[in-house]
């Protein structure tokens, strides 16, 4: 039984109320750990520790902050195998995926922001010979970082790294479904010599621990990644306290295939875009829009590829599709497949729970599923399913493709497939989407702005955007005498 602890004031500590939540291994369905059920009292202790640490950390030279963050990145690299295995066990994702995506990216996040801060400068606005204005970008103070279960350490560090690099102290909460790598990360922070209180990790449920973070008067800004309904709740709680907010929320992303595309590349990529991490990435393409001339050819090749995907034990290197994160989430996704049938859709491939033979027979597996025959307005094509389920729709013209692509409340990411460069520019500009990939998917440069429009979020992460979010700009105007 793996029992984990909060990380408060530089130490691993038990929850104040002594209570724990069960941690279930989603690939076996069995209990394998206990997670502190954090309370407002734990959050108070974490905020108090962060508040004490802030004066010194915010005045620590950037070079020294950088040294500690880069040391943490090095430790993630040293322990990458152990972290990948922990991620796979906690989340159900294939260990091969955790090893090539999640953990290297967590390392990159720490290294990227740990070094970005060395190059961070602010602006000056000169009024000829009258005055000089300069922008003093100050760390905000104690900030809250709340992250989801789909890319646990990857998204946890994506927030923590820029917050710490900019000189803030942090109270962070990972998802209660996947707390393990955040706990292991706290041990690496201790080993790296991160001063006590600079980062505090409080475990627990969203509605209690998470909400206590958002509500706390000592926390000046909240960076949140998770579902749109949760984001709305967080905005409502934070607004009367005038907190700075960054919200990275859900998506229902279009993958748009024109008949002039490189078909082989589009086919290979659509399988990745739809089903990586069991379709549980906010950026996954979940609505595949295909031009009518290539529809039949594209769909039969896609079904052939997807039917051959190996679903099974995440710990086996050749597994392509692991378990969904929880029984409740599996049932939600299966419920959407039923709904699609009720709405008149045809399941062209997959559609059922998979019972894997052997130790994973109690796990939460679903076949990669492809559905067609549904119009853009039905719930299946409007609501985020967040599982290994995609729908297919065909279109005739560019105008129709654009209408379908923009036809949801979400606007996070789109993937556009065409070899016509004029169309690529024209169509990208017209997409209501924070991120557009042309002839690729999930190609990430950490310097670029990251985030969504409409119900997919408010604000941007990545590069200077993240450092801007985690600092408060103060204008100083000096008249030239
Ligand atoms: P969730 O909203 O249920 O939970 C996310 C985090 O918020 C968890 O740590 C949870 O404990 C906490 N939380 C829940 N209620 C809270 C409250 N009232 N106050 C404060 N914290 C609270 O999301 P999830 O199910 O963990 O993650 C899946 C969702 O995340 C999907 O909608 C997905 O699209 C989205 N997501 C978005 C991005 C992005 O960058 N836009 C990235 C990954 C995931």
mmCIF file of C-alpha atoms in Angstrom, residues 235-414:
data_model
loop_
_atom_site.group_PDB
_atom_site.id
_atom_site.type_symbol
_atom_site.label_atom_id
_atom_site.label_comp_id
_atom_site.label_asym_id
_atom_site.label_seq_id
_atom_site.Cartn_x
_atom_site.Cartn_y
_atom_site.Cartn_z
ATOM 1 C CA UNK A 235 -14.035 31.925 -11.654
ATOM 2 C CA UNK A 236 -17.178 32.492 -9.547
ATOM 3 C CA UNK A 237 -15.330 31.857 -6.276
ATOM 4 C CA UNK A 238 -12.284 33.932 -7.228
ATOM 5 C CA UNK A 239 -14.073 36.937 -8.776
ATOM 6 C CA UNK A 240 -15.284 38.624 -5.554
ATOM 7 C CA UNK A 241 -11.704 38.414 -4.272
ATOM 8 C CA UNK A 242 -10.315 40.002 -7.499
ATOM 9 C CA UNK A 243 -7.779 37.246 -8.015
ATOM 10 C CA UNK A 244 -5.750 36.981 -11.161
ATOM 11 C CA UNK A 245 -6.924 33.856 -13.010
ATOM 12 C CA UNK A 246 -5.604 31.640 -15.767
ATOM 13 C CA UNK A 247 -8.086 28.997 -16.918
ATOM 14 C CA UNK A 248 -7.136 26.188 -19.313
ATOM 15 C CA UNK A 249 -10.334 24.238 -19.920
ATOM 16 C CA UNK A 250 -11.973 21.607 -22.096
ATOM 17 C CA UNK A 251 -12.015 21.114 -25.846
ATOM 18 C CA UNK A 252 -13.915 19.456 -28.680
ATOM 19 C CA UNK A 253 -11.225 19.843 -31.258
ATOM 20 C CA UNK A 254 -11.739 19.495 -35.019
ATOM 21 C CA UNK A 255 -9.280 17.559 -37.190
ATOM 22 C CA UNK A 256 -10.012 18.869 -40.687
ATOM 23 C CA UNK A 257 -8.875 16.840 -43.691
ATOM 24 C CA UNK A 258 -9.039 18.397 -47.186
ATOM 25 C CA UNK A 259 -8.726 16.188 -50.245
ATOM 26 C CA UNK A 260 -5.441 17.829 -51.291
ATOM 27 C CA UNK A 261 -3.622 16.696 -48.121
ATOM 28 C CA UNK A 262 -0.816 14.168 -47.740
ATOM 29 C CA UNK A 263 -3.221 11.334 -47.021
ATOM 30 C CA UNK A 264 -0.764 8.855 -45.500
ATOM 31 C CA UNK A 265 0.578 11.430 -43.078
ATOM 32 C CA UNK A 266 -2.929 12.613 -42.190
ATOM 33 C CA UNK A 267 -3.994 9.032 -41.504
ATOM 34 C CA UNK A 268 -1.022 8.256 -39.281
ATOM 35 C CA UNK A 269 -1.494 11.508 -37.403
ATOM 36 C CA UNK A 270 -5.247 11.246 -36.950
ATOM 37 C CA UNK A 271 -4.781 7.948 -35.090
ATOM 38 C CA UNK A 272 -2.354 9.659 -32.721
ATOM 39 C CA UNK A 273 -4.471 12.808 -32.399
ATOM 40 C CA UNK A 274 -7.609 10.844 -31.614
ATOM 41 C CA UNK A 275 -6.359 8.092 -29.333
ATOM 42 C CA UNK A 276 -3.100 9.063 -27.620
ATOM 43 C CA UNK A 277 -3.518 8.722 -23.856
ATOM 44 C CA UNK A 278 -6.895 6.991 -24.498
ATOM 45 C CA UNK A 279 -8.151 10.231 -26.045
ATOM 46 C CA UNK A 280 -7.707 11.942 -22.679
ATOM 47 C CA UNK A 281 -5.704 14.960 -23.838
ATOM 48 C CA UNK A 282 -7.449 18.311 -24.007
ATOM 49 C CA UNK A 283 -5.826 18.755 -27.445
ATOM 50 C CA UNK A 284 -7.023 15.453 -28.915
ATOM 51 C CA UNK A 285 -8.906 15.714 -32.197
ATOM 52 C CA UNK A 286 -12.342 14.371 -31.347
ATOM 53 C CA UNK A 287 -14.346 15.557 -34.390
ATOM 54 C CA UNK A 288 -12.790 14.347 -37.628
ATOM 55 C CA UNK A 289 -14.055 16.398 -40.592
ATOM 56 C CA UNK A 290 -13.232 14.859 -43.972
ATOM 57 C CA UNK A 291 -13.814 16.260 -47.466
ATOM 58 C CA UNK A 292 -16.377 14.155 -49.296
ATOM 59 C CA UNK A 293 -14.147 13.099 -52.220
ATOM 60 C CA UNK A 294 -11.773 11.160 -49.949
ATOM 61 C CA UNK A 295 -14.280 10.269 -47.203
ATOM 62 C CA UNK A 296 -14.770 6.554 -47.955
ATOM 63 C CA UNK A 297 -11.088 5.874 -48.663
ATOM 64 C CA UNK A 298 -9.976 7.784 -45.550
ATOM 65 C CA UNK A 299 -12.527 6.157 -43.279
ATOM 66 C CA UNK A 300 -11.834 2.562 -44.321
ATOM 67 C CA UNK A 301 -8.062 3.066 -43.899
ATOM 68 C CA UNK A 302 -8.660 4.709 -40.522
ATOM 69 C CA UNK A 303 -10.878 1.880 -39.291
ATOM 70 C CA UNK A 304 -8.272 -0.659 -40.353
ATOM 71 C CA UNK A 305 -5.537 1.130 -38.384
ATOM 72 C CA UNK A 306 -7.653 1.717 -35.285
ATOM 73 C CA UNK A 307 -9.020 -1.838 -35.146
ATOM 74 C CA UNK A 308 -5.415 -3.071 -34.990
ATOM 75 C CA UNK A 309 -4.491 -0.961 -31.935
ATOM 76 C CA UNK A 310 -3.378 -3.024 -28.972
ATOM 77 C CA UNK A 311 -5.438 -2.350 -25.836
ATOM 78 C CA UNK A 312 -4.043 -3.778 -22.623
ATOM 79 C CA UNK A 313 -1.709 -3.714 -19.644
ATOM 80 C CA UNK A 314 -0.107 -0.229 -19.527
ATOM 81 C CA UNK A 315 3.072 -1.746 -18.108
ATOM 82 C CA UNK A 316 3.770 -3.694 -21.328
ATOM 83 C CA UNK A 317 5.973 -1.763 -23.756
ATOM 84 C CA UNK A 318 3.879 -2.646 -26.829
ATOM 85 C CA UNK A 319 0.524 -1.487 -25.385
ATOM 86 C CA UNK A 320 -0.911 1.415 -27.404
ATOM 87 C CA UNK A 321 -4.129 1.994 -25.458
ATOM 88 C CA UNK A 322 -4.140 1.711 -21.685
ATOM 89 C CA UNK A 323 -6.899 2.092 -19.115
ATOM 90 C CA UNK A 324 -9.146 5.091 -18.587
ATOM 91 C CA UNK A 325 -8.412 6.942 -15.391
ATOM 92 C CA UNK A 326 -11.287 5.657 -13.258
ATOM 93 C CA UNK A 327 -14.371 3.471 -13.263
ATOM 94 C CA UNK A 328 -16.606 6.553 -13.122
ATOM 95 C CA UNK A 329 -14.866 8.073 -16.123
ATOM 96 C CA UNK A 330 -15.058 4.783 -18.060
ATOM 97 C CA UNK A 331 -18.796 4.644 -17.395
ATOM 98 C CA UNK A 332 -19.193 8.263 -18.485
ATOM 99 C CA UNK A 333 -17.434 7.518 -21.793
ATOM 100 C CA UNK A 334 -19.472 4.312 -22.327
ATOM 101 C CA UNK A 335 -22.576 6.420 -21.619
ATOM 102 C CA UNK A 336 -21.589 8.770 -24.458
ATOM 103 C CA UNK A 337 -21.218 5.806 -26.847
ATOM 104 C CA UNK A 338 -24.772 4.754 -25.907
ATOM 105 C CA UNK A 339 -25.946 8.322 -26.384
ATOM 106 C CA UNK A 340 -24.355 8.421 -29.854
ATOM 107 C CA UNK A 341 -26.356 5.312 -30.804
ATOM 108 C CA UNK A 342 -29.561 6.873 -29.421
ATOM 109 C CA UNK A 343 -28.856 10.017 -31.440
ATOM 110 C CA UNK A 344 -28.728 7.909 -34.611
ATOM 111 C CA UNK A 345 -24.975 7.405 -34.928
ATOM 112 C CA UNK A 346 -23.316 4.238 -36.217
ATOM 113 C CA UNK A 347 -20.421 2.745 -34.304
ATOM 114 C CA UNK A 348 -17.976 1.904 -37.120
ATOM 115 C CA UNK A 349 -15.287 0.458 -34.872
ATOM 116 C CA UNK A 350 -14.906 -0.353 -31.154
ATOM 117 C CA UNK A 351 -17.675 0.799 -28.853
ATOM 118 C CA UNK A 352 -17.293 -1.620 -25.948
ATOM 119 C CA UNK A 353 -15.496 -2.122 -22.682
ATOM 120 C CA UNK A 354 -12.494 -4.454 -22.987
ATOM 121 C CA UNK A 355 -11.846 -7.122 -20.382
ATOM 122 C CA UNK A 356 -8.111 -7.731 -20.526
ATOM 123 C CA UNK A 357 -7.016 -11.223 -19.552
ATOM 124 C CA UNK A 358 -4.720 -11.684 -16.560
ATOM 125 C CA UNK A 359 -3.905 -9.181 -13.794
ATOM 126 C CA UNK A 360 -5.688 -6.329 -15.608
ATOM 127 C CA UNK A 361 -9.056 -8.105 -15.856
ATOM 128 C CA UNK A 362 -10.642 -5.594 -13.438
ATOM 129 C CA UNK A 363 -9.261 -2.569 -15.305
ATOM 130 C CA UNK A 364 -11.147 0.251 -16.986
ATOM 131 C CA UNK A 365 -10.437 -0.319 -20.684
ATOM 132 C CA UNK A 366 -12.495 0.782 -23.704
ATOM 133 C CA UNK A 367 -11.919 -0.076 -27.359
ATOM 134 C CA UNK A 368 -10.844 2.868 -29.530
ATOM 135 C CA UNK A 369 -14.187 3.897 -31.004
ATOM 136 C CA UNK A 370 -15.207 5.588 -34.250
ATOM 137 C CA UNK A 371 -18.744 6.867 -34.808
ATOM 138 C CA UNK A 372 -20.320 8.391 -37.898
ATOM 139 C CA UNK A 373 -23.757 9.398 -39.137
ATOM 140 C CA UNK A 374 -24.255 12.281 -36.690
ATOM 141 C CA UNK A 375 -24.890 15.947 -37.415
ATOM 142 C CA UNK A 376 -22.964 18.806 -35.797
ATOM 143 C CA UNK A 377 -25.656 19.819 -33.306
ATOM 144 C CA UNK A 378 -26.181 16.578 -31.382
ATOM 145 C CA UNK A 379 -24.733 16.197 -27.900
ATOM 146 C CA UNK A 380 -22.158 13.661 -29.102
ATOM 147 C CA UNK A 381 -20.672 16.347 -31.358
ATOM 148 C CA UNK A 382 -21.081 19.164 -28.849
ATOM 149 C CA UNK A 383 -19.930 17.814 -25.481
ATOM 150 C CA UNK A 384 -16.417 16.880 -24.466
ATOM 151 C CA UNK A 385 -16.235 13.076 -24.079
ATOM 152 C CA UNK A 386 -12.539 12.947 -23.137
ATOM 153 C CA UNK A 387 -12.033 9.296 -24.012
ATOM 154 C CA UNK A 388 -11.081 7.037 -26.940
ATOM 155 C CA UNK A 389 -14.097 8.106 -28.984
ATOM 156 C CA UNK A 390 -14.170 10.163 -32.186
ATOM 157 C CA UNK A 391 -16.889 11.127 -34.627
ATOM 158 C CA UNK A 392 -16.619 11.491 -38.394
ATOM 159 C CA UNK A 393 -18.407 14.110 -40.474
ATOM 160 C CA UNK A 394 -18.013 14.834 -44.176
ATOM 161 C CA UNK A 395 -18.003 18.228 -45.873
ATOM 162 C CA UNK A 396 -18.043 19.466 -49.472
ATOM 163 C CA UNK A 397 -16.585 22.985 -49.384
ATOM 164 C CA UNK A 398 -14.178 25.081 -47.338
ATOM 165 C CA UNK A 399 -17.102 27.188 -46.117
ATOM 166 C CA UNK A 400 -18.904 24.117 -44.828
ATOM 167 C CA UNK A 401 -15.717 22.804 -43.189
ATOM 168 C CA UNK A 402 -15.283 26.092 -41.345
ATOM 169 C CA UNK A 403 -18.887 26.114 -40.184
ATOM 170 C CA UNK A 404 -18.533 22.589 -38.786
ATOM 171 C CA UNK A 405 -15.127 23.295 -37.220
ATOM 172 C CA UNK A 406 -16.430 26.337 -35.333
ATOM 173 C CA UNK A 407 -19.780 24.774 -34.407
ATOM 174 C CA UNK A 408 -19.137 24.137 -30.701
ATOM 175 C CA UNK A 409 -18.797 26.242 -27.571
ATOM 176 C CA UNK A 410 -15.147 25.171 -27.334
ATOM 177 C CA UNK A 411 -12.124 26.676 -29.062
ATOM 178 C CA UNK A 412 -8.932 25.056 -27.857
ATOM 179 C CA UNK A 413 -7.039 23.389 -30.706
ATOM 180 C CA UNK A 414 -7.548 22.464 -34.356
#
